[in-house]
């Protein structure tokens, strides 16, 4: 019986080593480094602007560069002092996922998600308006899409628009919000910029590590 337990333990260890070895050097699974962080990886499921599971998202895990993860941990630590925390929607994104977005955007007949994600934007204009691109900072491994949650209720703070909503209401500079919504947006911007990230002006949820280690490198390893 002890021999069986020993073989099982060795087998599990080998599987664990193999899984870890699949990540390129200086990439990590974020929850290994920040166990308290919440995940809602939208492209692993169907609740996203494509309306389907996206290529390259094989498991609901979150990967970032070590440098971005260290900076994000500082954000999490600061928020926890206020009873708040980070929820991640997306982080490292394989190039094959970006290619999936491109194919979807070029299929002008598929507008099943328009009412939720881009009601006021013509699908043909998504490239021109830079909501969809041929390359993504996410594929370099140091860009993350996040919101803030209340740690007691697990509910998201009201940011005035939903994640991945294509429109002016999602812009960082948009002012047509309630005081509470503006305050929440100011908080997420302040805490992320303070801890080494820069924002994307058209998406309040989108942040890239300043001095990212793999700038202009676009990885395509799957999330598994």
Short mmCIF file of C-alpha atoms in Angstrom, two decimals, residues 54-215:
data_model
loop_
_atom_site.label_atom_id
_atom_site.label_comp_id
_atom_site.label_asym_id
_atom_site.label_seq_id
_atom_site.Cartn_x
_atom_site.Cartn_y
_atom_site.Cartn_z
CA UNK A 54 -12.06 32.04 -27.34
CA UNK A 55 -9.16 30.13 -28.90
CA UNK A 56 -6.23 29.53 -26.55
CA UNK A 57 -8.20 29.63 -23.29
CA UNK A 58 -8.12 25.95 -22.30
CA UNK A 59 -8.55 26.42 -18.55
CA UNK A 60 -9.75 29.23 -16.30
CA UNK A 61 -6.32 30.32 -15.18
CA UNK A 62 -4.56 33.66 -15.23
CA UNK A 63 -0.97 34.15 -16.45
CA UNK A 64 1.22 37.27 -16.31
CA UNK A 65 4.89 38.12 -16.34
CA UNK A 66 6.57 37.91 -12.94
CA UNK A 67 7.20 41.66 -13.03
CA UNK A 68 3.54 42.50 -13.66
CA UNK A 69 2.43 40.05 -10.98
CA UNK A 70 4.73 41.62 -8.39
CA UNK A 71 3.28 45.05 -9.17
CA UNK A 72 -0.26 43.69 -9.05
CA UNK A 73 0.39 42.18 -5.62
CA UNK A 74 1.21 45.67 -4.33
CA UNK A 75 -2.14 46.84 -5.67
CA UNK A 76 -3.95 43.95 -3.99
CA UNK A 77 -2.20 44.59 -0.68
CA UNK A 78 -3.16 48.27 -0.77
CA UNK A 79 -6.79 47.55 -1.65
CA UNK A 80 -7.15 44.92 1.05
CA UNK A 81 -6.47 47.58 3.68
CA UNK A 82 -9.75 49.18 2.49
CA UNK A 83 -11.67 45.89 2.47
CA UNK A 84 -11.39 45.71 -1.31
CA UNK A 85 -9.67 43.49 -3.82
CA UNK A 86 -8.90 42.88 -7.48
CA UNK A 87 -10.96 40.82 -9.89
CA UNK A 88 -9.21 39.89 -13.13
CA UNK A 89 -11.14 39.53 -16.40
CA UNK A 90 -8.15 38.91 -18.65
CA UNK A 91 -4.37 38.95 -18.47
CA UNK A 92 -1.94 37.18 -20.82
CA UNK A 93 -3.79 36.56 -24.10
CA UNK A 94 -2.42 34.16 -26.74
CA UNK A 95 -2.02 35.56 -30.25
CA UNK A 96 -4.44 32.88 -31.46
CA UNK A 97 -7.12 34.54 -29.30
CA UNK A 98 -6.43 37.89 -30.97
CA UNK A 99 -6.75 36.15 -34.34
CA UNK A 100 -10.11 34.77 -33.17
CA UNK A 101 -11.25 38.33 -32.37
CA UNK A 102 -10.20 39.45 -35.85
CA UNK A 103 -12.17 36.69 -37.55
CA UNK A 104 -15.22 37.54 -35.47
CA UNK A 105 -14.92 41.27 -36.22
CA UNK A 106 -14.77 40.62 -39.97
CA UNK A 107 -17.95 38.55 -39.89
CA UNK A 108 -20.37 41.47 -40.08
CA UNK A 109 -23.40 39.18 -40.02
CA UNK A 110 -22.63 37.96 -36.48
CA UNK A 111 -24.12 40.64 -34.23
CA UNK A 112 -25.58 38.46 -31.48
CA UNK A 113 -23.73 40.35 -28.72
CA UNK A 114 -24.20 43.86 -30.13
CA UNK A 115 -26.98 44.85 -27.70
CA UNK A 116 -24.73 44.19 -24.69
CA UNK A 117 -21.22 45.10 -25.81
CA UNK A 118 -21.39 47.59 -28.70
CA UNK A 119 -24.96 48.92 -29.12
CA UNK A 120 -23.88 52.32 -30.42
CA UNK A 121 -20.94 51.25 -32.59
CA UNK A 122 -21.14 49.68 -36.06
CA UNK A 123 -19.29 46.38 -36.11
CA UNK A 124 -17.47 47.40 -39.29
CA UNK A 125 -15.90 50.29 -37.33
CA UNK A 126 -14.42 48.24 -34.47
CA UNK A 127 -10.98 48.15 -36.13
CA UNK A 128 -11.04 51.84 -37.06
CA UNK A 129 -12.01 52.83 -33.53
CA UNK A 130 -9.24 50.61 -32.09
CA UNK A 131 -11.50 48.35 -30.08
CA UNK A 132 -10.16 45.37 -32.07
CA UNK A 133 -6.54 45.12 -33.28
CA UNK A 134 -4.26 42.70 -35.09
CA UNK A 135 -1.85 42.68 -32.15
CA UNK A 136 -2.58 43.09 -28.44
CA UNK A 137 -0.47 44.30 -25.54
CA UNK A 138 -2.04 41.39 -23.63
CA UNK A 139 0.02 38.94 -25.72
CA UNK A 140 3.21 40.46 -24.31
CA UNK A 141 2.22 39.21 -20.86
CA UNK A 142 2.18 42.38 -18.76
CA UNK A 143 -1.27 43.77 -19.49
CA UNK A 144 -4.29 43.04 -17.34
CA UNK A 145 -8.02 43.82 -17.40
CA UNK A 146 -9.41 44.28 -13.90
CA UNK A 147 -12.09 45.71 -11.70
CA UNK A 148 -12.38 46.14 -7.93
CA UNK A 149 -14.63 44.09 -5.66
CA UNK A 150 -15.86 44.41 -2.08
CA UNK A 151 -14.20 41.55 -0.22
CA UNK A 152 -17.19 40.97 2.06
CA UNK A 153 -19.91 40.85 -0.58
CA UNK A 154 -17.68 39.80 -3.52
CA UNK A 155 -19.63 42.33 -5.60
CA UNK A 156 -17.94 44.57 -8.13
CA UNK A 157 -17.78 48.31 -7.50
CA UNK A 158 -19.96 50.29 -9.90
CA UNK A 159 -17.65 51.63 -12.60
CA UNK A 160 -20.38 53.13 -14.77
CA UNK A 161 -20.06 50.64 -17.61
CA UNK A 162 -19.55 46.92 -17.92
CA UNK A 163 -16.32 45.22 -18.88
CA UNK A 164 -15.57 45.23 -22.63
CA UNK A 165 -18.30 47.74 -23.41
CA UNK A 166 -17.23 49.46 -26.63
CA UNK A 167 -18.20 53.12 -26.35
CA UNK A 168 -17.32 56.51 -24.90
CA UNK A 169 -18.82 55.63 -21.52
CA UNK A 170 -15.87 53.25 -21.01
CA UNK A 171 -13.24 55.92 -21.70
CA UNK A 172 -11.11 56.96 -18.72
CA UNK A 173 -11.88 60.62 -19.45
CA UNK A 174 -15.66 60.17 -19.60
CA UNK A 175 -17.40 62.38 -17.04
CA UNK A 176 -21.10 61.61 -17.56
CA UNK A 177 -21.28 59.35 -14.51
CA UNK A 178 -22.59 59.54 -10.96
CA UNK A 179 -20.27 60.80 -8.23
CA UNK A 180 -19.98 57.26 -6.87
CA UNK A 181 -19.02 55.85 -10.26
CA UNK A 182 -16.46 58.60 -10.82
CA UNK A 183 -15.00 57.96 -7.36
CA UNK A 184 -14.66 54.24 -8.10
CA UNK A 185 -12.96 54.91 -11.41
CA UNK A 186 -10.61 57.38 -9.79
CA UNK A 187 -9.70 54.73 -7.23
CA UNK A 188 -8.82 52.07 -9.79
CA UNK A 189 -6.80 54.54 -11.85
CA UNK A 190 -4.98 55.94 -8.83
CA UNK A 191 -4.00 52.63 -7.27
CA UNK A 192 -2.87 51.08 -10.56
CA UNK A 193 -0.85 54.08 -11.74
CA UNK A 194 0.72 54.44 -8.29
CA UNK A 195 1.98 50.87 -8.44
CA UNK A 196 3.63 50.93 -11.83
CA UNK A 197 0.90 50.54 -14.44
CA UNK A 198 -0.29 52.85 -17.22
CA UNK A 199 -3.84 52.94 -18.50
CA UNK A 200 -5.47 52.66 -21.92
CA UNK A 201 -7.60 55.79 -22.42
CA UNK A 202 -10.55 53.98 -24.07
CA UNK A 203 -10.94 51.24 -21.45
CA UNK A 204 -11.13 52.00 -17.72
CA UNK A 205 -10.27 48.34 -16.91
CA UNK A 206 -7.11 48.01 -19.05
CA UNK A 207 -3.60 48.49 -17.62
CA UNK A 208 -0.07 47.71 -18.83
CA UNK A 209 3.03 47.55 -16.65
CA UNK A 210 5.39 50.45 -17.32
CA UNK A 211 8.74 49.08 -18.48
CA UNK A 212 7.13 45.74 -19.35
CA UNK A 213 9.79 43.02 -19.85
CA UNK A 214 8.49 41.64 -23.18
CA UNK A 215 7.42 44.78 -25.01
#
